Each structure stands twice: as structure tokens, then as C-alpha cells.
Short mmCIF file of C-alpha atoms and ligand atoms in Angstrom, two decimals:
data_model
loop_
_atom_site.label_atom_id
_atom_site.label_comp_id
_atom_site.label_asym_id
_atom_site.label_seq_id
_atom_site.Cartn_x
_atom_site.Cartn_y
_atom_site.Cartn_z
CA UNK A 1 225.00 128.82 71.43
CA UNK A 2 226.04 126.61 68.52
CA UNK A 3 224.70 123.08 68.21
CA UNK A 4 226.67 120.16 69.55
CA UNK A 5 229.46 119.10 67.22
CA UNK A 6 229.43 115.42 68.18
CA UNK A 7 225.69 115.06 67.59
CA UNK A 8 225.84 117.13 64.39
CA UNK A 9 228.41 114.81 62.80
CA UNK A 10 226.34 111.83 63.86
CA UNK A 11 223.16 113.41 62.47
CA UNK A 12 224.75 113.31 59.01
CA UNK A 13 225.85 109.71 59.51
CA UNK A 14 222.50 108.46 60.82
CA UNK A 15 220.72 110.37 58.06
CA UNK A 16 222.90 108.56 55.52
CA UNK A 17 222.41 105.14 57.13
CA UNK A 18 218.63 105.22 57.41
CA UNK A 19 216.27 104.77 54.49
CA UNK A 20 214.12 107.85 54.02
CA UNK A 21 214.13 111.41 55.26
CA UNK A 22 215.85 112.59 58.44
CA UNK A 23 215.17 116.18 59.51
CA UNK A 24 217.72 117.90 61.70
CA UNK A 25 217.20 121.10 63.66
CA UNK A 26 219.88 123.01 65.54
CA UNK A 27 222.68 121.51 63.44
CA UNK A 28 226.08 123.06 64.02
CA UNK A 29 227.00 124.60 60.69
CA UNK A 30 230.70 124.57 61.49
CA UNK A 31 233.24 123.60 58.87
CA UNK A 32 233.89 120.19 60.42
CA UNK A 33 230.23 119.20 60.18
CA UNK A 34 229.91 120.57 56.63
CA UNK A 35 232.68 118.15 55.64
CA UNK A 36 230.65 115.28 57.08
CA UNK A 37 227.67 116.54 55.08
CA UNK A 38 229.81 116.45 51.91
CA UNK A 39 230.98 112.93 52.76
CA UNK A 40 227.38 111.77 53.32
CA UNK A 41 226.53 113.17 49.87
CA UNK A 42 229.52 111.41 48.28
CA UNK A 43 228.32 108.14 49.84
CA UNK A 44 224.84 108.46 48.34
CA UNK A 45 222.70 110.69 50.57
CA UNK A 46 220.82 113.76 49.42
CA UNK A 47 221.69 116.44 51.94
CA UNK A 48 219.94 119.81 51.83
CA UNK A 49 219.99 122.90 54.00
CA UNK A 50 216.44 124.14 54.54
CA UNK A 51 217.24 127.08 56.82
CA UNK A 52 219.56 128.04 59.66
CA UNK A 53 220.49 124.80 61.44
CA UNK A 54 217.63 123.03 59.66
CA UNK A 55 218.67 120.23 57.34
CA UNK A 56 217.09 117.35 55.46
CA UNK A 57 218.95 114.14 54.69
CA UNK A 58 217.60 111.54 52.32
CA UNK A 59 219.49 108.41 53.30
CA UNK A 60 220.33 105.19 51.49
CA UNK A 61 220.40 102.76 54.41
CA UNK A 62 222.91 100.34 55.94
CA UNK A 63 224.36 98.12 53.21
CA UNK A 64 223.58 100.47 50.30
CA UNK A 65 226.34 103.09 50.32
CA UNK A 66 227.60 104.40 47.00
CA UNK A 67 231.21 104.21 45.89
CA UNK A 68 232.57 107.77 46.34
CA UNK A 69 234.07 109.21 43.16
CA UNK A 70 236.63 111.46 44.84
CA UNK A 71 238.74 111.71 47.98
CA UNK A 72 236.66 112.41 51.09
CA UNK A 73 238.22 115.54 52.55
CA UNK A 74 237.41 115.96 56.24
CA UNK A 75 239.37 119.14 56.73
CA UNK A 76 240.24 119.52 60.42
CA UNK A 77 237.75 116.94 61.68
CA UNK A 78 238.93 113.92 63.63
CA UNK A 79 235.37 112.90 64.50
CA UNK A 80 234.03 113.12 60.94
CA UNK A 81 236.94 111.21 59.43
CA UNK A 82 237.10 108.47 62.04
CA UNK A 83 233.38 107.82 62.28
CA UNK A 84 233.00 107.79 58.49
CA UNK A 85 235.88 105.31 58.26
CA UNK A 86 233.79 103.11 60.53
CA UNK A 87 230.76 103.51 58.28
CA UNK A 88 232.78 102.67 55.16
CA UNK A 89 234.52 99.69 56.82
CA UNK A 90 231.32 97.64 56.80
CA UNK A 91 230.57 98.28 53.13
CA UNK A 92 232.22 96.86 50.01
CA UNK A 93 233.39 100.23 48.73
CA UNK A 94 236.79 101.89 48.50
CA UNK A 95 237.42 105.40 49.76
CA UNK A 96 240.36 107.72 50.19
CA UNK A 97 240.20 109.73 53.40
CA UNK A 98 242.16 112.94 53.79
CA UNK A 99 242.18 116.24 55.62
CA UNK A 100 244.22 119.30 56.43
CA UNK A 101 247.75 119.40 57.84
CA UNK A 102 246.42 118.97 61.40
CA UNK A 103 244.31 115.91 60.55
CA UNK A 104 247.24 114.40 58.62
CA UNK A 105 249.23 114.34 61.87
CA UNK A 106 246.59 112.57 63.93
CA UNK A 107 246.82 108.86 64.75
CA UNK A 108 244.40 106.67 62.82
CA UNK A 109 245.87 103.31 63.79
CA UNK A 110 243.51 103.18 66.78
CA UNK A 111 240.63 103.13 64.28
CA UNK A 112 242.24 100.99 61.60
CA UNK A 113 243.12 98.13 63.99
CA UNK A 114 239.56 97.23 65.05
CA UNK A 115 238.12 97.99 61.61
CA UNK A 116 240.51 95.47 60.06
CA UNK A 117 239.00 92.84 62.35
CA UNK A 118 235.62 93.65 60.80
CA UNK A 119 237.15 92.90 57.38
CA UNK A 120 238.29 96.31 56.15
CA UNK A 121 241.60 96.54 54.32
CA UNK A 122 244.02 99.42 54.26
CA UNK A 123 245.03 99.85 50.62
CA UNK A 124 247.33 102.80 51.14
CA UNK A 125 248.29 105.01 54.05
CA UNK A 126 250.79 107.71 54.91
CA UNK A 127 253.55 106.71 57.32
CA UNK A 128 252.39 105.57 60.76
CA UNK A 129 248.75 105.05 59.84
CA UNK A 130 248.08 108.70 58.97
CA UNK A 131 245.93 110.40 56.35
CA UNK A 132 245.69 110.25 53.41
CA UNK A 133 244.46 106.70 53.84
CA UNK A 134 242.71 104.55 51.27
CA UNK A 135 240.47 101.89 52.76
CA UNK A 136 238.52 99.08 51.17
CA UNK A 137 235.48 98.08 53.16
CA UNK A 138 234.63 94.46 53.95
CA UNK A 139 232.95 92.32 51.29
CA UNK A 140 231.23 90.58 54.18
CA UNK A 141 231.54 92.49 57.45
CA UNK A 142 232.22 90.36 60.52
CA UNK A 143 230.82 90.93 64.01
CA UNK A 144 233.64 91.37 66.54
CA UNK A 145 234.43 91.57 70.23
CA UNK A 146 236.65 94.57 70.88
CA UNK A 147 238.05 96.16 74.00
CA UNK A 148 239.17 99.73 73.30
CA UNK A 149 242.72 100.33 74.58
CA UNK A 150 242.00 104.05 75.06
CA UNK A 151 238.91 105.74 76.42
CA UNK A 152 237.76 107.20 73.10
CA UNK A 153 234.23 107.76 71.88
CA UNK A 154 235.59 108.02 68.36
CA UNK A 155 237.11 104.53 68.48
CA UNK A 156 233.99 103.06 70.09
CA UNK A 157 231.73 104.78 67.56
CA UNK A 158 233.82 103.75 64.55
CA UNK A 159 233.60 100.10 65.64
CA UNK A 160 229.85 100.25 66.27
CA UNK A 161 229.24 101.94 62.91
CA UNK A 162 231.48 99.41 61.16
CA UNK A 163 229.66 96.52 62.80
CA UNK A 164 226.26 97.85 61.75
CA UNK A 165 226.53 95.95 58.48
CA UNK A 166 227.81 92.73 60.08
CA UNK A 167 225.34 89.91 60.69
CA UNK A 168 225.36 89.00 64.39
CA UNK A 169 226.28 90.62 67.67
CA UNK A 170 229.28 92.92 68.12
CA UNK A 171 230.56 93.79 71.58
CA UNK A 172 232.62 96.84 72.40
CA UNK A 173 234.11 97.26 75.83
CA UNK A 174 235.45 100.59 76.97
CA UNK A 175 237.60 101.01 80.10
CA UNK A 176 235.89 104.29 81.11
CA UNK A 177 232.52 105.46 79.84
CA UNK A 178 232.88 108.05 77.06
CA UNK A 179 230.23 110.19 75.37
CA UNK A 180 227.34 107.97 74.38
CA UNK A 181 225.73 109.83 71.48
CA UNK A 182 226.30 106.99 69.00
CA UNK A 183 224.66 104.44 71.29
CA UNK A 184 221.71 106.73 71.98
CA UNK A 185 221.16 107.46 68.29
CA UNK A 186 221.46 103.78 67.40
CA UNK A 187 218.68 102.97 69.87
CA UNK A 188 216.62 105.96 68.72
CA UNK A 189 216.88 104.91 65.06
CA UNK A 190 215.70 101.41 65.96
CA UNK A 191 218.85 99.29 66.29
CA UNK A 192 219.04 96.62 68.98
CA UNK A 193 221.72 97.79 71.40
CA UNK A 194 222.44 96.96 75.01
CA UNK A 195 224.68 99.11 77.21
CA UNK A 196 225.86 97.67 80.54
CA UNK A 197 228.25 98.92 83.23
CA UNK A 198 231.62 97.22 83.05
CA UNK A 199 234.70 96.83 85.24
CA UNK A 200 235.31 96.57 88.96
CA UNK A 201 233.65 99.85 89.86
CA UNK A 202 231.26 99.84 86.93
CA UNK A 203 232.66 102.98 85.30
CA UNK A 204 233.43 101.21 82.03
CA UNK A 205 230.81 100.09 79.53
CA UNK A 206 229.98 96.90 77.64
CA UNK A 207 227.98 97.64 74.51
CA UNK A 208 226.33 94.91 72.49
CA UNK A 209 224.95 95.76 69.07
CA UNK A 210 222.96 93.48 66.78
CA UNK A 211 224.05 94.10 63.20
CA UNK A 212 222.09 94.75 60.02
CA UNK A 213 219.16 96.62 61.50
CA UNK A 214 216.93 98.67 59.28
CA UNK A 215 217.47 102.13 60.68
CA UNK A 216 214.29 104.21 60.58
CA UNK A 217 214.71 107.95 60.00
CA UNK A 218 213.78 110.11 62.95
CA UNK A 219 213.88 113.86 63.58
CA UNK A 220 217.06 114.94 65.33
CA UNK A 221 217.19 117.97 67.58
CA UNK A 222 220.74 119.11 68.31
CA UNK A 223 221.13 120.85 71.67
CA UNK A 224 223.77 123.50 72.38
CA UNK A 225 227.29 122.16 72.65
CA UNK A 226 228.57 122.07 76.25
CA UNK A 227 232.15 122.13 74.92
CA UNK A 228 231.44 125.42 73.14
CA UNK A 229 229.43 126.75 76.09
CA UNK A 230 232.55 126.33 78.24
CA UNK A 231 234.15 129.37 76.55
CA UNK A 232 231.57 132.06 77.45
CA UNK A 233 231.07 130.24 80.74
CA UNK A 234 234.70 130.65 81.79
CA UNK A 235 234.70 134.18 80.35
CA UNK A 236 231.86 135.11 82.71
CA UNK A 237 233.65 133.53 85.67
CA UNK A 238 236.90 135.47 85.16
CA UNK A 239 235.61 138.88 84.10
CA UNK A 240 234.57 140.79 87.25
CA UNK A 241 230.92 141.83 87.35
CA UNK A 242 229.77 139.32 84.72
CA UNK A 243 226.33 137.76 84.94
CA UNK A 244 225.19 135.81 81.86
CA UNK A 245 222.64 133.22 80.84
CA UNK A 246 223.61 130.34 78.56
CA UNK A 247 220.52 128.81 77.03
CA UNK A 248 219.74 125.22 76.16
CA UNK A 249 223.12 123.72 77.03
CA UNK A 250 223.27 119.93 76.73
CA UNK A 251 223.85 118.40 80.18
CA UNK A 252 224.63 114.82 79.15
CA UNK A 253 226.47 113.48 82.24
CA UNK A 254 229.29 112.17 80.04
CA UNK A 255 229.98 115.68 78.71
CA UNK A 256 229.91 117.98 81.71
CA UNK A 257 233.04 117.16 83.66
CA UNK A 258 234.13 120.77 83.20
CA UNK A 259 231.02 122.05 84.99
CA UNK A 260 231.63 119.61 87.86
CA UNK A 261 235.22 120.83 88.08
CA UNK A 262 234.36 124.52 87.93
CA UNK A 263 231.73 124.04 90.64
CA UNK A 264 234.41 122.41 92.80
CA UNK A 265 236.56 125.47 92.11
CA UNK A 266 233.82 127.67 93.57
CA UNK A 267 232.18 128.83 90.34
CA UNK A 268 228.76 130.40 90.51
CA UNK A 269 226.88 128.33 87.96
CA UNK A 270 223.21 127.67 88.57
CA UNK A 271 220.60 125.81 86.61
CA UNK A 272 217.79 128.26 85.93
CA UNK A 273 215.59 125.77 84.12
CA UNK A 274 216.01 122.30 82.71
CA UNK A 275 214.20 119.99 80.34
CA UNK A 276 214.75 116.98 78.11
CA UNK A 277 215.04 117.69 74.40
CA UNK A 278 215.84 115.17 71.69
CA UNK A 279 216.63 112.57 74.35
CA UNK A 280 219.21 114.76 76.10
CA UNK A 281 219.01 116.78 79.32
CA UNK A 282 219.38 120.47 78.54
CA UNK A 283 219.56 123.44 80.87
CA UNK A 284 219.72 127.22 80.94
CA UNK A 285 222.75 128.13 83.01
CA UNK A 286 223.25 131.39 84.88
CA UNK A 287 226.94 132.13 85.35
CA UNK A 288 228.35 134.90 87.51
CA UNK A 289 231.90 136.11 88.04
CA UNK A 290 233.50 134.08 90.83
CA UNK A 291 236.62 133.74 92.92
CA UNK A 292 237.96 130.37 91.79
CA UNK A 293 240.13 128.04 93.88
CA UNK A 294 242.61 125.50 92.52
CA UNK A 295 241.54 121.86 92.65
CA UNK A 296 242.84 118.41 91.80
CA UNK A 297 241.05 117.08 88.72
CA UNK A 298 241.05 113.27 88.80
CA UNK A 299 242.23 111.38 85.72
CA UNK A 300 239.01 109.35 85.55
CA UNK A 301 237.11 112.55 84.78
CA UNK A 302 239.09 113.11 81.56
CA UNK A 303 236.64 111.43 79.15
CA UNK A 304 233.79 113.70 80.29
CA UNK A 305 235.80 116.90 79.79
CA UNK A 306 238.42 115.88 77.27
CA UNK A 307 238.00 118.94 75.03
CA UNK A 308 237.71 121.38 77.93
CA UNK A 309 241.21 121.24 79.44
CA UNK A 310 242.52 124.24 77.47
CA UNK A 311 239.73 126.50 78.75
CA UNK A 312 239.98 124.95 82.23
CA UNK A 313 243.67 125.88 82.24
CA UNK A 314 242.59 129.47 81.61
CA UNK A 315 240.16 129.34 84.54
CA UNK A 316 242.96 127.81 86.64
CA UNK A 317 245.29 130.67 85.69
CA UNK A 318 242.83 133.10 87.31
CA UNK A 319 242.15 130.90 90.37
CA UNK A 320 243.89 131.12 93.71
CA UNK A 321 246.14 128.15 94.47
CA UNK A 322 247.19 125.24 92.31
CA UNK A 323 245.04 123.29 89.89
CA UNK A 324 246.37 119.87 88.99
CA UNK A 325 244.85 118.19 85.95
CA UNK A 326 245.74 114.52 85.98
CA UNK A 327 246.02 112.04 83.14
CA UNK A 328 246.10 114.29 80.08
CA UNK A 329 247.91 111.95 77.67
CA UNK A 330 245.04 111.99 75.15
CA UNK A 331 245.47 115.77 74.81
CA UNK A 332 248.62 115.11 72.87
CA UNK A 333 246.68 113.68 69.91
CA UNK A 334 243.93 116.26 69.44
CA UNK A 335 243.82 118.92 66.71
CA UNK A 336 247.35 119.66 67.94
CA UNK A 337 249.42 118.53 70.91
CA UNK A 338 247.15 120.43 73.26
CA UNK A 339 249.22 119.78 76.35
CA UNK A 340 252.23 121.42 74.71
CA UNK A 341 250.13 124.21 73.14
CA UNK A 342 248.44 125.06 76.45
CA UNK A 343 251.76 125.07 78.28
CA UNK A 344 253.31 127.34 75.63
CA UNK A 345 250.32 129.70 75.80
CA UNK A 346 250.51 129.87 79.59
CA UNK A 347 254.24 130.52 79.35
CA UNK A 348 253.77 133.30 76.79
CA UNK A 349 251.34 135.00 79.18
CA UNK A 350 253.48 134.58 82.29
CA UNK A 351 251.28 132.01 84.02
CA UNK A 352 253.33 129.70 86.23
CA UNK A 353 252.74 126.06 85.36
CA UNK A 354 254.44 122.70 85.14
CA UNK A 355 253.98 119.49 83.18
CA UNK A 356 254.66 116.40 85.29
CA UNK A 357 254.36 113.32 83.11
CA UNK A 358 250.78 113.43 81.86
CA UNK A 359 249.65 116.00 84.41
CA UNK A 360 249.41 119.75 84.07
CA UNK A 361 249.79 121.96 87.12
CA UNK A 362 248.71 125.57 86.90
CA UNK A 363 249.66 127.99 89.67
CA UNK A 364 246.83 130.50 89.73
CA UNK A 365 247.30 134.25 89.92
CA UNK A 366 244.39 134.97 92.34
CA UNK A 367 242.33 136.79 89.75
CA UNK A 368 245.29 138.29 87.91
CA UNK A 369 247.02 137.16 84.73
CA UNK A 370 249.72 139.33 83.24
CA UNK A 371 249.11 138.41 79.58
CA UNK A 372 251.04 140.14 76.84
CA UNK A 373 251.80 136.92 74.95
CA UNK A 374 251.40 135.80 71.35
CA UNK A 375 249.90 132.32 71.37
CA UNK A 376 250.51 129.81 68.60
CA UNK A 377 247.25 128.01 67.90
CA UNK A 378 248.55 125.20 65.64
CA UNK A 379 245.31 124.96 63.58
CA UNK A 380 243.39 124.25 66.80
CA UNK A 381 240.07 126.04 67.37
CA UNK A 382 240.00 125.38 71.09
CA UNK A 383 243.49 126.76 71.68
CA UNK A 384 242.48 129.93 69.82
CA UNK A 385 239.23 130.39 71.77
CA UNK A 386 240.78 129.55 75.14
CA UNK A 387 243.51 132.18 74.92
CA UNK A 388 241.18 134.81 73.49
CA UNK A 389 239.09 134.25 76.63
CA UNK A 390 242.23 134.56 78.75
CA UNK A 391 242.77 138.00 77.24
CA UNK A 392 239.35 139.25 78.40
CA UNK A 393 240.63 139.78 81.92
CA UNK A 394 244.43 139.92 81.62
CA UNK A 395 246.50 142.99 82.44
CA UNK A 396 248.05 143.16 78.96
CA UNK A 397 246.38 142.01 75.78
CA UNK A 398 246.66 138.42 74.64
CA UNK A 399 247.20 137.72 70.95
CA UNK A 400 246.56 134.51 69.07
CA UNK A 401 248.20 133.89 65.71
CA UNK A 402 245.18 132.50 63.87
CA UNK A 403 241.43 132.67 64.45
CA UNK A 404 240.36 130.97 61.22
CA UNK A 405 239.95 127.49 62.74
CA UNK A 406 237.36 128.72 65.25
CA UNK A 407 234.84 128.29 62.43
CA UNK A 408 235.29 124.50 62.62
CA UNK A 409 233.23 124.31 65.83
CA UNK A 410 231.96 127.76 66.83
CA UNK A 411 231.12 129.99 63.91
CA UNK A 412 230.03 133.30 65.41
CA UNK A 413 232.30 132.99 68.45
CA UNK A 414 233.87 136.43 67.93
CA UNK A 415 230.49 138.07 67.29
CA UNK A 416 228.83 136.38 70.29
CA UNK A 417 231.66 137.28 72.61
CA UNK A 418 231.78 140.82 71.25
CA UNK A 419 228.09 141.20 72.04
CA UNK A 420 228.94 140.22 75.62
CA UNK A 421 231.51 143.01 75.69
CA UNK A 422 234.72 141.40 74.41
CA UNK A 423 236.99 143.68 72.43
CA UNK A 424 238.86 141.81 69.70
CA UNK A 425 241.17 143.52 67.25
CA UNK A 426 242.76 142.04 64.16
CA UNK A 427 246.45 142.84 64.08
CA UNK A 428 248.48 142.93 60.88
CA UNK A 429 251.41 140.61 61.46
CA UNK A 430 254.69 140.78 59.63
CA UNK A 431 254.94 137.32 58.02
CA UNK A 432 258.72 137.57 57.93
CA UNK A 433 259.08 138.46 61.62
C1 LIG B 501 234.37 113.08 70.04
C2 LIG B 501 235.16 112.38 70.90
C3 LIG B 501 236.37 112.92 71.54
C4 LIG B 501 236.43 114.44 71.43
C5 LIG B 501 236.05 114.93 70.08
C6 LIG B 501 234.64 114.50 69.72
C7 LIG B 501 233.18 112.44 69.45
O1 LIG B 501 237.52 112.39 70.91
O2 LIG B 501 237.72 114.91 71.76
O3 LIG B 501 236.11 116.36 70.01
O4 LIG B 501 232.30 113.14 68.92
O5 LIG B 501 233.09 111.20 69.51
P1 LIG B 501 238.16 110.97 71.38
O6 LIG B 501 237.13 109.97 71.22
O7 LIG B 501 239.31 110.73 70.46
O8 LIG B 501 238.60 111.20 72.80
#
């Protein structure tokens, strides 16, 4: 299983922001993370690959970033670009941030707004706060109090990273708890940070960070990415007779909403062994083919399974009964409009479904999906992987138009799945058709 993408990006950032040598093992060597490695280099770090997943970062420390000489190109990566904007915001340097056609469509205003409060200026931006964006970091970064309007770990993390170079305490409030890797790494690298429950039922978070710490380099172990694990996991559930073991999957409670949901659907997923590695719970999961039942997925679960709705929709297509996924508005601003892309993919493969406002309803085929569709992936790795998995058990083959973006998060996906018995064929397409 590939290393976790969220932690891998952050490993580059924390390596850059601490003085001395950070060693990383299990790093995801996907294209998104390699762009963050390039950005860390451009900002002054020495970043070297020592072996597979094993990297060494010689950082410069908070307050000592170098002025990048060229545009920082983050490719397809929302996380890399947004978190690095946070890092830059607290430093008196100017940087131009850009990416591919998918990243250029994604909203950045949600990051720019709080970072401006810290003292960052937007020198130039494409229409509507999109990339390419040139930002000028604060001469003197200011501590702020910020309540995130959307449940987004990227927004929260950008603010915390921006506030790292501000003297004093910064508070970030999030309406629903989102993945907490930035907070955990800040504490692990020696920053003073306090995380408290927030809101009426305590499901939000109030995070208080004391700025200008000296971050001390620490070894980072990157566990397997639960978002990537979801693909073989659902594959095993829908292909009759499957019985697989997924090793070392990170079980951070803020990341495993999809496992909770699949268990509710009747999935046979059992924890064979568990341990704590690099500060995270990890587990070996045994997954066996299962008869799945449709369920209602509550909107408040979205932050803990935000990237897993496309593959959950595939599981739902094979389930009996209706699965209703509530509150999917954030899916519209991922690598593509995932709500629309999932619906189009379901349609192409004759899976009955409906979009009602922000909710997606999938009417399951009781173990049967007709297939036969060509799915447009819109430069989105998770759309490509989800529909390839759908094709493993469908009556007719499922085609996706582009597999190249899979390498952003899961290099080796085709090989791994082929070893489990998947049969993928490249088809020559007529570009004019
Ligand atoms: C991520 C946060 C999520 C997620 C993304 C990774 C992170 O995005 O979709 O793949 O590492 O912080 P949002 O914070 O925009 O929901």
C-alpha cells in the first residue's frame, strides 16, 4: 500500500521548516508529493531520496525560507499548493503558485482570505482567486483568530502554517473536526499547540498555536494511506470469492469514515492486528467479499471520508437497496467536480442514481452492475481508480478515458490490482471520435 498522501506532503513541509535533518520512511512517491519536494527545495531545503520511500530533508527553519527563483508548479495537488501558500504567507518572500488545468480551476479564495489577515498580499491572480497566483508573504506575520467557513483540513493547515512565523497565539476554529495531521506534526516537532473540542456537541475543534517555535527535526514514518486502501478494499468486497489482507493501513479516526460506512453496509472487514506507528494507529485489515446493503451516510461524516465518496458510490452500486450520501457540496471543488463526474460515470454504466441538492442517491443492483460505459475522468485520479474498480465485477467492461493521473496518489495501482487478479487492457482510442 502506498504511503499516506496527506502526511507525505506535510513531511516535506515540516522537513523544510525545521532546522536540521528530517528522515522520512514510507513516503508516498506520487507526483503530487514530488511537487511538494520540489517546492521545499525551491524554498531552501536540501531534499534527497535515499531509497524507496526513504528521504532526507535538510531544513532551513521557520523564518528562514529562501526566495524561490521560479514559479512553484504543484501539478494536480491541491494540498501541496494550499499548504505551501500557508508556509509562504508568514515569510517575507514572493512566490508564484501554479499547477495543471485541474488545479487552475480550484478555488483558492478560501486560503487567500485568512492568509491576508496574517499579512500576506496577493500580487496577481487569475480570475476568481485561481492559479496562477503570485503572493507576497508578510513582512511581519500577525497572529489571528479564524473560524473556517468550510470543514477543510487544507484551510486549517494553511492558517496554522502561516501563523507559525507570527509572534503570539493564533486560534483556528473548525465547525467539524477534519484530519489532524498538521496539528499532530506540529506537536511532534515541538510547537506549543492546544486542541480542544468545540461547538454544542463538541464535534468541532478549537486549535491554539503559539507562533515562532523552533521546530526540531524528527523522524517521520508514513503509514499506508486509508484513502488509497479504500480501492482494493472495495474491490475485494464486490468481487465474489475475494479474501485479501491490507497491511499497515492508517486508522486515524478522522480518516476512516469509509470503513465505518462499509461496516454499516455489512462489509466483512476485520482488524487482524493493530499497533501505533509514528503516532498513528495502524492496522492490518482482512477484507472478504460481502453482500452490501444500502445505508444513509450522514453529512457530518463527510470530513472523515471526503475523498472516498467516488469509491463508496461504486460499492453502493453493487449493494442491495438505496445508499444516500448526504452533504456532498465539497465534492464539487476537488480535482474535478466529483459529484458530477461520479453521476456521469454511474450513468454511463447504467447504475440508477439521483442527485438531490448536495446529496447523491445510488440505487444498488444487488451485486450486479451492467457496465459497458466510457467514463470521463477529468484529470482526477480517484475517479479513474473508482471506475476501474467498478469494472472488476461488472457484466460488461468499464473503460476510463485516462489513467495517467493515478500516479499522483497511487503509483503502482494497476500493477497491485493486477497482482490481485484484475485484468486491465489499454485501448487505442480514436482522438477524433
Ligand atoms: C487534505 C484535505 C482534504 C482532502 C485532500 C487532502 C489534506 O481536502 O480532500 O485530499 O491533506 O489536508 P479539504 O481540506 O479541502 O477538504
